[in-house]
Amino acid sequence: MRTFAANHLEAWWSHIRAQPDYVANVVVPMAITFSIYYGFGLLFLALDHSELSWWHRRKCQPKTRPIPWVNVRKITLFVTAQLFTVYPLTLWLGAALVRARLDFSAELPDLYTVLSSFAAFALCTEAYFYHCHFLLHHPSIYSLVHKVHHEYTAPIALECLYFHPIESVLQLGTVAAGPLLLRSHVVLLYAWTVIALFNVSLHHCGHEVPLDEAPRLGSMAHQHDYHHKACRANYGVIGLFDWLYGTRGGYDEWHEKWERERMVAAAAADGG
């Protein structure tokens, strides 16, 4: 029996296929990007300025002060400018490659294909992001490009796309590498874009969030927050290549200390 969601997804995709190519190539991915970036970015910002103790107890760098509003405005305007220029232009210029590598057929992938593809995409994302990110930290180019993203050592979710324009283009590969390599259906690229943007927002929110853990590697949000703090550690998303290459850079000791201090503070607050 076909599900209600599957029927609506097929109807939506049929509608998109009937539009000019630029809709599937540019409009849909940009609509996803705007929705996820602002939706979760503003949600995490609201949590940061709330009085919810359970949220603040999980702050990765508890001694840091919130980024001033003037800087939040600066970050948001900087990203927004690129969302209207760099990203759509790059998608338009790369449309021929996307059309050549991805499947735009009317038939959507089955559940097995979706799940197996997502597993492969996760590995591709980890491999691409780790090595690209590591290279961006090379002294010869760090100050020219990636230093922009490291302007704030205690990040917020809205900073997740705060990149130099060159890096904004490079980071599109973090999302697209898996689907392009596997020659997947474009709808899987759309879905992976949603997942990737949610995760990059989460991993810049500055808090350790439950269920965001890679087995044996720990909280992905906390790993990346430590990268912003230490700069020379935790270059990956999941932490797999950091474990393989030995680039965790003292993170495990830092996290053990953080967990002890968090438990003591929570016990003191509950006792008070």
JSON list of C-alpha atoms in Angstrom, two decimals, residues 14 18 21 23 25 34 49 67 98 103 111 124 128 131 133 160 178 184 207 217 229:
[
{"chain": "A", "resi": 14, "resn": "SER", "atom": "CA", "xyz": [5.92, 15.54, -11.13]},
{"chain": "A", "resi": 18, "resn": "ALA", "atom": "CA", "xyz": [7.09, 20.04, -15.50]},
{"chain": "A", "resi": 21, "resn": "ASP", "atom": "CA", "xyz": [15.11, 23.25, -15.54]},
{"chain": "A", "resi": 23, "resn": "VAL", "atom": "CA", "xyz": [13.48, 25.31, -10.84]},
{"chain": "A", "resi": 25, "resn": "ASN", "atom": "CA", "xyz": [18.54, 23.11, -10.46]},
{"chain": "A", "resi": 34, "resn": "PHE", "atom": "CA", "xyz": [16.80, 29.42, 3.15]},
{"chain": "A", "resi": 49, "resn": "HIS", "atom": "CA", "xyz": [18.53, 33.79, 24.94]},
{"chain": "A", "resi": 67, "resn": "ILE", "atom": "CA", "xyz": [27.77, 36.81, 20.77]},
{"chain": "A", "resi": 98, "resn": "VAL", "atom": "CA", "xyz": [24.40, 17.99, -11.92]},
{"chain": "A", "resi": 103, "resn": "ASP", "atom": "CA", "xyz": [18.90, 11.01, -12.10]},
{"chain": "A", "resi": 111, "resn": "LEU", "atom": "CA", "xyz": [13.08, 2.88, 0.75]},
{"chain": "A", "resi": 124, "resn": "CYS", "atom": "CA", "xyz": [31.34, 10.66, 1.48]},
{"chain": "A", "resi": 128, "resn": "TYR", "atom": "CA", "xyz": [35.18, 15.21, 1.66]},
{"chain": "A", "resi": 131, "resn": "HIS", "atom": "CA", "xyz": [40.18, 16.58, 3.79]},
{"chain": "A", "resi": 133, "resn": "HIS", "atom": "CA", "xyz": [38.65, 21.35, 5.87]},
{"chain": "A", "resi": 160, "resn": "CYS", "atom": "CA", "xyz": [27.20, 27.70, 10.19]},
{"chain": "A", "resi": 178, "resn": "GLY", "atom": "CA", "xyz": [27.92, 11.50, -2.28]},
{"chain": "A", "resi": 184, "resn": "SER", "atom": "CA", "xyz": [21.69, 9.25, -7.25]},
{"chain": "A", "resi": 207, "resn": "HIS", "atom": "CA", "xyz": [25.59, 22.99, 22.92]},
{"chain": "A", "resi": 217, "resn": "LEU", "atom": "CA", "xyz": [33.34, 9.07, 18.89]},
{"chain": "A", "resi": 229, "resn": "LYS", "atom": "CA", "xyz": [37.88, 26.69, 20.33]}
]
